[in-house]
Amino acid sequence: MTNLLSPSAMGTDRVRVDGAAKVTGRARYACEHPVPHPVYLHPLQATIARGTVRELHTDDATALPGVLTVLTPFNAPPLETGTDAELEILQSPEVAFRGQLIGAVLAETPEIARQAAGLVRARYDREPHDVTLSADRDDLYAPEVVNPSLPTDTHDGDPDAAFAAAQRAVEATYTTPMLHNNPMEPHATIAIWDSDGLTLYDSTQGVHAMREVVTSVFGLEPDQVRVLAPYVGGGFGSKGTPHANLVLAVLAAKRTAGRPVKFAVTRQQMFSFVGYRTPTIQRVRLGADADGRLVSISNDVVEQTARIKEFAEQTGVPARSMYAAPNRRTTHRLAALDVPVPSWMRAPGECPGMFAPEVAMDELAEACGLDPIELRVRNEPETDPDSGLPFSSRNLVACLREGARRFGWDRRPRLPRSTLDGGWWVGTGVASSSYPVHSAPGSSATVRATGGGRYEVLIGAVDIGTGAWTVLTQIAADALAVPAERVDVRIGDTDLPEATVAGGSSGTTNWGSAIVEAAREFRQKFGADPHPGDELTAGMPELPGHERFAMRAFGAQFAEVRVNADTGEVRVPRLLGVFAAGRILNPRTARSQFIGGMTMGLSMALHEESVVDERFGFVVNHDLAEYHIASCADVASVQAHWLDEHDPHVNPMGSKGIGEIGIVGTAAAVANAAYHATGVRVRDLPIKADEFLEEAR
Amino acid sequence: MIPFDYRRPDDIGTAVATVTGNPRAAFLGGGTNLVDHMKLGVAEPELLVDVTGLTSRDIERLPDGGLRVGAGVRNSDLAADPLVRERFPVLAQALLSGASGQLRNLATTGGNLLQRTRCVYFQDVTTPCNKREPGQGCSALEGYHRHHAVLGASRQCVAVHPSDLAVALAALDAVVRVQGPGGERTIPAETLHRLPGEHPERDTVLEHGELITAVDLPGLPFGPRSRYRKARDRASFAFALVSVAAALDVAGGLVRDVRIAFGGLAHKPWRARLAEDALRGRPAAPDEFRAAAEAELADAQPLRDNGFKVPMARNMLVSVLTELSAEDGAA
Ligand SMILES: Cc1cc2nc3c(=O)[nH]c(=O)nc-3n(C[C@H](O)[C@H](O)[C@H](O)COP(=O)(O)OP(=O)(O)OC[C@H]3O[C@@H](n4cnc5c(N)ncnc54)[C@H](O)[C@@H]3O)c2cc1C
Ligand code: SF4
């Protein structure tokens, strides 16, 4: 058990340290850094989904005044090979998916670059492509592990026999569509390759992670590369690993004799090469006794990956730990298609993997004649069903009860399709949320006294809009036992001590633990009254609890849904979540994380869907007019609450990650509420008006 | 995107002559549609003639109780105009249901009418589209066409016209005033847009160089009892799946007169003449409304994935007329 840091600044409502700079426009995002004489890059993208680029006619483009050069697979600088097929662009003329980067125009202005890109004519040798995901393909395969390195399949007991013998059963297939992350700030890079080496201003979730990949792809040493990301306009996972756009910018910078290269990805291009969430097909079987006690749980998942590089979303994982049942199975099978490489999107695995089982639980509750909350309470496990370890803390039931109280669950009519109000069918639904407490080694922090009782804390973390900068300031203040006003935290630069990526809701755990350790050692060495310039660097200590306990945050989400009786239009006037996620370090930034996640979950439930036209092999609704994300008018009342959860095992702050749990379970709560409103069970996201218009079904 | 010239002529005659004389010139309103298309390579004008300062930005009263709306009037101003709200609520509601506050602040009356379809293939130059390039084929026919037409389409094109404003104008018997090289002409709003037929590249009956100068809304005594309803996937900032513009005049429980137009169903605002004719003189009752809607939609030919639009349109019309007849109860 860790000695928890005693909270003073932690837990208080502090405004963001970067807030004023952001709202006044002084915060500089990647492409806004002033650099002398930049060159602008516009990419060339494949318009076939599979085949070979035979020729690229670049004469018209290069003849345009203001064009410096056109990079192609036939003239691009070489990269180290064998590192990462997604990143090895322009190294061969092969095309593995439509929209793949096959070149770039470099020009004096963005307009000229874009015009010239339109003048490049490609000739291809086309091959038939295959982008169709289905559960009955005969070439589905089992990956060796699923993201990040979890077992592909799990088997406990005899789930099929138990299911066959169960007194109550639900068996259904649920699907979630392809989704694109679409942070507010599209991916953007300034790459400067001069005598000092390579400098990158990049919109990224991890400066050190980017540097590591760039050094390996370009055969460089870490001290030759500096990555800066002081402000980042969101990422949702799509900036957690480098994508081909970064490599293209750096390749281009090799050709501009030290002039900076700016590459700001357009919104349309974000649907081609910066990652996305795989569509999922989930076959769920729940078997229970007549009292609703689960005897069998299985989730057999089919999803896609790219032919050139595997990414296996861990969609089956939540079913391993959520509820107690002696017989359980999860499996993952992939189709390797001629598609872009899928990647992380907010709560990979957990988010789609809680949609299907949590709707199935609603169906089981109905089959058992039980309230859906009661069903979940009856299946609360003593220990983690997957690992057998005790939970460091698990307050799902408390969240369900507190949520029910706040939401007014007791007023809910038992039967679906019971309430028609002003031409709208009204219903309510519930689902559980859960997200693991991740931690990863590799972060360190420097504490430096700057005189007058002030301190600088240095760590190469990135605040992608989460509030990390602010929360790290609060942690550092408590670790040093000084007021937060006396601490300046510096982040977002590889010249600062190494930090892990902002992902897996693990930033606060990793970076905060490193800061606490550095502060502790600093005080040990220099005492309470250090000299200006005294400094100490320490790494994140091991967190022993992570070996002995299963660690997860839990939550419960409640939705009210209205379905228009004439049109089938679906609206969500009310969402309410209650979370148990350890100590909440800053209620203001935490609330933003929760309601942001819930809003994104609402968007997933009702709106978001990347539509692939199989004939062409790409996403055709590739802009924000066609790929709908919930607008302000769609988001009425979204409330997030939390329990005071004490968990001494997770880390020195007693906190669990909160960046992702908000999106887990929301879509199921909405789907369950839509069922309760109408009696129509929708198992395929997004939930559209079409489903509720009888003649359309 | 290609480089282009930009001009702001001093008078309408010069503007019309300039565009007429140059097949690669285009009028520029708020630019919220045209400039997007230029960035995407969907439109490649080499000369933009800005008419926002030329066409009127005023809303004038007409002697018959109607209004004349200058082509330069911004969507937000038109929607906020007290006379419009009083006399033609359907128009204000249609405008406010479209786009976003920012877009409406820029968008002009003329530009709104001439905005082009949102068909995803039309907007992506890497996919075939007969509207963009006649003869290439229609990608939507067998592709992503959930938003597409169920009435009046052809094998050449199944796109829908996206404007909400145009639907309200079609219902209100509005008249579009146009200045061309040969002088002025007027076009009923209902016939401004065309069905695709064999020439989907032509959205409207306008000739190149014809400038919309104003839209006349003739006086309509029962205009105050009008309504716009729009079904959409998002609560705002989304194009119509289906929309209905309707005005209803009930006397003694019978429909004395009625105006109906649908949006989201066809390549043009769909004036529902069949339904109107079926209703005149009939009881203002839901089953009558339903029968009229069904008569209008009887010829609908949904595509693979947009069959939902037919019951959606029917239900919406029944509800809108039922609500209007309740409003009209006193008469
Ligand atoms: C994300 C998004 C969502 C939207 N949602 C909706 C919606 O829900 N409902 C809706 O109705 N609209 C919607 N719109 C479209 C918006 O209403 C149009 O873009 C706008 O009305 C166009 O007006 P404009 O003045 O900017 O036209 P411009 O872009 O300037 O011009 C459009 C066309 O009209 C021509 N033109 C302009 N003025 C004249 C004139 N006086 N005479 C002849 N030709 C002229 C131009 O040459 C061009 O071809 C949306 C747009 C966006 C980007
Ligand atoms: S529906 Fe019309 S606009 Fe769309 S692809 Fe077909 S021809 Fe083009």
Short mmCIF file of C-alpha atoms in Angstrom, two decimals, chain A residues 112-418:
data_model
loop_
_atom_site.label_atom_id
_atom_site.label_comp_id
_atom_site.label_asym_id
_atom_site.label_seq_id
_atom_site.Cartn_x
_atom_site.Cartn_y
_atom_site.Cartn_z
CA ILE A 112 0.10 26.90 -54.82
CA ALA A 113 0.88 23.56 -53.21
CA ARG A 114 -2.78 22.58 -53.34
CA GLN A 115 -3.21 23.72 -56.93
CA ALA A 116 -0.09 21.89 -58.02
CA ALA A 117 -1.19 18.72 -56.27
CA GLY A 118 -4.30 18.87 -58.44
CA LEU A 119 -2.11 18.96 -61.54
CA VAL A 120 -0.23 15.75 -60.77
CA ARG A 121 -1.63 12.87 -62.82
CA ALA A 122 -1.19 9.34 -61.54
CA ARG A 123 -1.35 6.17 -63.60
CA TYR A 124 -1.87 2.93 -61.77
CA ASP A 125 -1.84 -0.77 -62.26
CA ARG A 126 -5.04 -1.55 -60.45
CA GLU A 127 -5.66 -4.75 -58.56
CA PRO A 128 -9.02 -5.80 -57.17
CA HIS A 129 -9.42 -4.61 -53.64
CA ASP A 130 -11.32 -5.96 -50.69
CA VAL A 131 -12.60 -3.70 -47.94
CA THR A 132 -15.67 -5.63 -46.86
CA LEU A 133 -15.86 -6.71 -43.24
CA SER A 134 -18.24 -9.50 -42.42
CA ALA A 135 -18.43 -12.22 -39.80
CA ASP A 136 -18.73 -14.99 -42.38
CA ARG A 137 -15.51 -14.36 -44.28
CA ASP A 138 -13.44 -17.52 -44.55
CA ASP A 139 -10.14 -15.71 -44.02
CA LEU A 140 -10.70 -14.36 -40.52
CA TYR A 141 -7.69 -15.02 -38.34
CA ALA A 142 -6.75 -14.85 -34.69
CA PRO A 143 -4.08 -12.24 -33.96
CA GLU A 144 -1.32 -13.24 -31.56
CA VAL A 145 -2.39 -10.63 -29.04
CA VAL A 146 -4.86 -7.79 -28.94
CA ASN A 147 -4.04 -4.18 -28.10
CA PRO A 148 -1.87 -3.46 -26.21
CA SER A 149 -0.62 -7.01 -25.55
CA LEU A 150 -3.56 -8.89 -24.10
CA PRO A 151 -4.56 -12.47 -24.82
CA THR A 152 -6.62 -12.83 -27.98
CA ASP A 153 -8.98 -15.41 -26.57
CA THR A 154 -10.00 -16.42 -23.07
CA HIS A 155 -11.88 -19.54 -22.01
CA ASP A 156 -13.17 -20.40 -18.58
CA GLY A 157 -15.36 -23.41 -17.92
CA ASP A 158 -17.70 -24.48 -20.68
CA PRO A 159 -19.57 -21.39 -21.87
CA ASP A 160 -21.44 -23.14 -24.69
CA ALA A 161 -22.80 -25.95 -22.55
CA ALA A 162 -23.73 -23.54 -19.77
CA PHE A 163 -25.43 -21.27 -22.27
CA ALA A 164 -27.37 -24.16 -23.77
CA ALA A 165 -28.55 -25.20 -20.32
CA ALA A 166 -29.33 -21.69 -19.06
CA GLN A 167 -32.86 -20.91 -17.91
CA ARG A 168 -32.71 -17.40 -19.37
CA ALA A 169 -30.69 -16.55 -22.43
CA VAL A 170 -29.86 -13.70 -24.74
CA GLU A 171 -28.02 -14.28 -27.97
CA ALA A 172 -27.59 -11.48 -30.45
CA THR A 173 -25.17 -9.78 -32.80
CA TYR A 174 -24.32 -6.13 -32.26
CA THR A 175 -22.31 -3.88 -34.51
CA THR A 176 -20.45 -0.62 -34.16
CA PRO A 177 -19.37 1.28 -37.26
CA MET A 178 -16.00 2.58 -38.37
CA LEU A 179 -15.35 5.80 -36.44
CA HIS A 180 -12.85 8.59 -36.96
CA ASN A 181 -11.30 10.46 -34.02
CA ASN A 182 -11.63 13.98 -35.43
CA PRO A 183 -10.07 16.12 -32.72
CA MET A 184 -10.70 19.84 -33.09
CA GLU A 185 -7.14 20.48 -34.31
CA PRO A 186 -6.29 18.33 -37.30
CA HIS A 187 -2.84 16.76 -37.33
CA ALA A 188 -0.20 19.32 -38.12
CA THR A 189 3.57 19.49 -38.20
CA ILE A 190 6.36 21.93 -38.80
CA ALA A 191 9.56 20.03 -39.63
CA ILE A 192 12.89 21.83 -39.68
CA TRP A 193 15.97 19.89 -40.69
CA ASP A 194 19.05 22.05 -40.40
CA SER A 195 22.57 21.84 -39.06
CA ASP A 196 21.22 21.50 -35.51
CA GLY A 197 19.37 18.36 -36.49
CA LEU A 198 15.66 17.86 -36.77
CA THR A 199 13.14 20.05 -34.93
CA LEU A 200 9.45 19.16 -35.01
CA TYR A 201 6.53 21.23 -33.84
CA ASP A 202 3.92 18.55 -33.90
CA SER A 203 0.35 18.11 -32.77
CA THR A 204 0.96 15.00 -30.75
CA GLN A 205 0.01 13.17 -27.58
CA GLY A 206 3.62 12.35 -26.77
CA VAL A 207 6.77 14.20 -27.74
CA HIS A 208 9.11 11.42 -26.65
CA ALA A 209 7.01 8.76 -28.31
CA MET A 210 7.19 10.70 -31.57
CA ARG A 211 10.91 11.16 -31.23
CA GLU A 212 11.45 7.49 -30.67
CA VAL A 213 9.66 6.57 -33.87
CA VAL A 214 11.22 9.34 -35.94
CA THR A 215 14.71 8.32 -34.86
CA SER A 216 14.08 4.74 -35.82
CA VAL A 217 12.41 5.50 -39.16
CA PHE A 218 15.05 8.03 -40.18
CA GLY A 219 18.05 6.31 -38.58
CA LEU A 220 18.84 9.18 -36.20
CA GLU A 221 20.06 9.46 -32.63
CA PRO A 222 17.73 10.91 -29.99
CA ASP A 223 19.96 13.94 -29.49
CA GLN A 224 19.50 14.86 -33.15
CA VAL A 225 15.74 15.23 -32.80
CA ARG A 226 13.70 17.69 -30.75
CA VAL A 227 9.90 17.53 -30.64
CA LEU A 228 7.79 20.35 -29.18
CA ALA A 229 4.08 20.32 -28.44
CA PRO A 230 3.18 22.99 -25.91
CA TYR A 231 -0.50 23.12 -26.93
CA VAL A 232 -2.47 20.43 -28.67
CA GLY A 233 -6.08 20.65 -29.79
CA GLY A 234 -7.17 17.15 -28.88
CA GLY A 235 -6.19 13.77 -30.17
CA PHE A 236 -8.52 11.10 -28.79
CA GLY A 237 -5.79 8.58 -29.54
CA SER A 238 -5.17 9.57 -33.13
CA LYS A 239 -2.07 11.50 -32.08
CA GLY A 240 -0.82 8.83 -29.68
CA THR A 241 1.24 7.12 -32.32
CA PRO A 242 2.82 8.85 -35.30
CA HIS A 243 1.08 8.49 -38.60
CA ALA A 244 2.32 8.82 -42.13
CA ASN A 245 1.74 12.58 -42.24
CA LEU A 246 4.59 13.13 -39.79
CA VAL A 247 6.95 11.00 -41.85
CA LEU A 248 5.97 12.88 -45.01
CA ALA A 249 6.72 16.23 -43.38
CA VAL A 250 10.14 15.01 -42.26
CA LEU A 251 10.93 13.47 -45.65
CA ALA A 252 10.09 16.81 -47.21
CA ALA A 253 12.27 18.68 -44.73
CA LYS A 254 15.21 16.65 -46.03
CA ARG A 255 14.73 18.35 -49.37
CA THR A 256 14.36 21.99 -48.42
CA ALA A 257 17.90 22.83 -47.35
CA GLY A 258 16.92 23.86 -43.87
CA ARG A 259 13.70 25.69 -44.70
CA PRO A 260 10.86 24.68 -42.38
CA VAL A 261 8.14 22.51 -43.90
CA LYS A 262 4.55 23.06 -42.78
CA PHE A 263 2.03 20.28 -43.24
CA ALA A 264 -1.45 20.95 -41.87
CA VAL A 265 -3.66 17.97 -42.61
CA THR A 266 -7.11 18.96 -43.91
CA ARG A 267 -10.29 17.67 -42.33
CA GLN A 268 -11.00 15.54 -45.39
CA GLN A 269 -7.54 13.99 -45.27
CA MET A 270 -8.10 12.99 -41.64
CA PHE A 271 -10.34 10.22 -42.92
CA SER A 272 -7.43 8.61 -44.77
CA PHE A 273 -4.25 8.18 -42.80
CA VAL A 274 -4.36 9.21 -39.15
CA GLY A 275 -6.06 6.14 -37.70
CA TYR A 276 -9.64 5.28 -36.83
CA ARG A 277 -11.67 2.83 -34.81
CA THR A 278 -12.35 -0.46 -36.54
CA PRO A 279 -15.94 -1.44 -37.12
CA THR A 280 -16.87 -4.28 -34.79
CA ILE A 281 -19.24 -7.21 -35.06
CA GLN A 282 -19.93 -8.74 -31.65
CA ARG A 283 -21.78 -11.95 -31.07
CA VAL A 284 -22.82 -11.94 -27.44
CA ARG A 285 -24.34 -14.81 -25.51
CA LEU A 286 -25.54 -14.36 -21.95
CA GLY A 287 -27.01 -17.27 -20.04
CA ALA A 288 -28.53 -16.91 -16.57
CA ASP A 289 -30.59 -18.76 -14.06
CA ALA A 290 -34.16 -17.71 -13.42
CA ASP A 291 -32.98 -15.20 -10.81
CA GLY A 292 -30.73 -13.52 -13.30
CA ARG A 293 -27.46 -14.92 -12.01
CA LEU A 294 -25.15 -15.25 -14.99
CA VAL A 295 -23.90 -18.75 -15.72
CA SER A 296 -22.32 -18.01 -19.07
CA ILE A 297 -20.89 -14.92 -20.78
CA SER A 298 -19.32 -14.86 -24.19
CA ASN A 299 -18.40 -12.20 -26.68
CA ASP A 300 -17.00 -13.33 -30.02
CA VAL A 301 -15.64 -10.31 -31.82
CA VAL A 302 -14.91 -9.80 -35.50
CA GLU A 303 -13.17 -6.67 -36.65
CA GLN A 304 -10.79 -5.40 -39.27
CA THR A 305 -7.17 -4.51 -39.61
CA ALA A 306 -5.05 -3.28 -42.47
CA ARG A 307 -3.30 -5.68 -44.78
CA ILE A 308 -0.03 -3.80 -44.28
CA LYS A 309 -0.04 -3.57 -40.50
CA GLU A 310 -1.98 -5.25 -37.75
CA PHE A 311 -3.93 -3.43 -35.10
CA ALA A 312 -6.28 -5.61 -33.07
CA GLU A 313 -8.75 -3.65 -30.98
CA GLN A 314 -9.35 -5.41 -27.65
CA THR A 315 -13.13 -5.26 -27.91
CA GLY A 316 -13.76 -8.50 -26.03
CA VAL A 317 -11.80 -7.40 -22.98
CA PRO A 318 -14.52 -5.71 -20.92
CA ALA A 319 -16.59 -8.90 -20.94
CA ARG A 320 -13.71 -10.59 -19.12
CA SER A 321 -14.00 -8.50 -15.96
CA MET A 322 -17.42 -6.92 -15.71
CA TYR A 323 -19.64 -9.57 -14.20
CA ALA A 324 -19.27 -12.82 -12.37
CA ALA A 325 -20.03 -16.02 -14.27
CA PRO A 326 -18.32 -19.36 -13.98
CA ASN A 327 -18.28 -19.98 -17.73
CA ARG A 328 -16.83 -17.32 -19.97
CA ARG A 329 -15.33 -16.88 -23.41
CA THR A 330 -13.98 -13.97 -25.39
CA THR A 331 -12.46 -14.24 -28.83
CA HIS A 332 -11.13 -11.81 -31.42
CA ARG A 333 -10.93 -12.53 -35.15
CA LEU A 334 -9.64 -10.14 -37.74
CA ALA A 335 -10.07 -9.57 -41.43
CA ALA A 336 -6.98 -8.02 -43.01
CA LEU A 337 -8.33 -5.64 -45.63
CA ASP A 338 -7.14 -3.07 -48.14
CA VAL A 339 -7.89 -0.28 -45.71
CA PRO A 340 -5.94 2.33 -43.74
CA VAL A 341 -4.39 1.15 -40.49
CA PRO A 342 -6.84 1.31 -37.58
CA SER A 343 -5.52 2.65 -34.33
CA TRP A 344 -6.43 3.99 -30.94
CA MET A 345 -9.60 5.95 -30.48
CA ARG A 346 -10.80 7.07 -27.04
CA ALA A 347 -11.10 3.93 -24.89
CA PRO A 348 -10.05 1.39 -27.52
CA GLY A 349 -11.63 -1.96 -26.78
CA GLU A 350 -13.55 -0.78 -23.74
CA CYS A 351 -15.78 1.61 -25.66
CA PRO A 352 -17.14 -0.67 -28.40
CA GLY A 353 -16.71 -3.67 -26.11
CA MET A 354 -19.12 -2.30 -23.54
CA PHE A 355 -21.77 -1.44 -26.10
CA ALA A 356 -22.74 -4.99 -27.01
CA PRO A 357 -22.62 -6.65 -23.57
CA GLU A 358 -24.37 -3.75 -21.86
CA VAL A 359 -27.25 -3.84 -24.35
CA ALA A 360 -27.34 -7.61 -23.93
CA MET A 361 -27.61 -7.12 -20.17
CA ASP A 362 -30.65 -4.93 -20.77
CA GLU A 363 -32.15 -7.66 -22.91
CA LEU A 364 -31.38 -10.22 -20.21
CA ALA A 365 -32.99 -8.07 -17.55
CA GLU A 366 -36.15 -8.09 -19.59
CA ALA A 367 -35.90 -11.84 -20.14
CA CYS A 368 -35.56 -12.32 -16.37
CA GLY A 369 -38.24 -9.80 -15.48
CA LEU A 370 -35.68 -7.84 -13.49
CA ASP A 371 -34.81 -4.21 -13.24
CA PRO A 372 -31.57 -3.72 -15.21
CA ILE A 373 -29.83 -2.25 -12.17
CA GLU A 374 -30.84 -5.19 -10.01
CA LEU A 375 -29.53 -7.58 -12.65
CA ARG A 376 -26.15 -5.92 -12.54
CA VAL A 377 -26.10 -5.90 -8.75
CA ARG A 378 -26.82 -9.62 -8.68
CA ASN A 379 -23.82 -10.29 -10.88
CA GLU A 380 -21.29 -8.23 -9.01
CA PRO A 381 -18.11 -10.33 -8.71
CA GLU A 382 -16.13 -10.79 -5.48
CA THR A 383 -12.81 -10.67 -7.26
CA ASP A 384 -11.76 -9.89 -10.81
CA PRO A 385 -13.26 -12.74 -12.86
CA ASP A 386 -10.41 -12.49 -15.34
CA SER A 387 -7.29 -12.45 -13.15
CA GLY A 388 -8.75 -13.75 -9.91
CA LEU A 389 -7.11 -10.82 -8.11
CA PRO A 390 -9.01 -8.68 -5.65
CA PHE A 391 -10.05 -5.28 -6.94
CA SER A 392 -8.12 -2.41 -5.37
CA SER A 393 -11.52 -0.75 -5.26
CA ARG A 394 -14.72 -1.43 -7.15
CA ASN A 395 -17.76 0.72 -6.65
CA LEU A 396 -19.96 -0.15 -9.60
CA VAL A 397 -22.95 -0.93 -7.42
CA ALA A 398 -22.58 2.32 -5.49
CA CYS A 399 -22.46 4.21 -8.80
CA LEU A 400 -25.58 2.47 -10.06
CA ARG A 401 -27.44 3.26 -6.83
CA GLU A 402 -26.31 6.85 -6.60
CA GLY A 403 -27.08 7.37 -10.27
CA ALA A 404 -30.53 5.84 -9.89
CA ARG A 405 -31.25 8.17 -7.01
CA ARG A 406 -30.11 11.29 -8.82
CA PHE A 407 -31.75 10.32 -12.10
CA GLY A 408 -35.10 9.43 -10.61
CA TRP A 409 -34.92 5.83 -11.79
CA ASP A 410 -37.72 4.77 -9.43
CA ARG A 411 -40.20 6.73 -11.53
CA ARG A 412 -39.42 4.63 -14.58
CA PRO A 413 -42.34 2.68 -16.02
CA ARG A 414 -41.55 -0.98 -16.11
CA LEU A 415 -42.74 -1.67 -19.64
CA PRO A 416 -41.26 -0.26 -22.82
CA ARG A 417 -43.32 2.04 -25.05
CA SER A 418 -45.25 3.38 -22.08
#
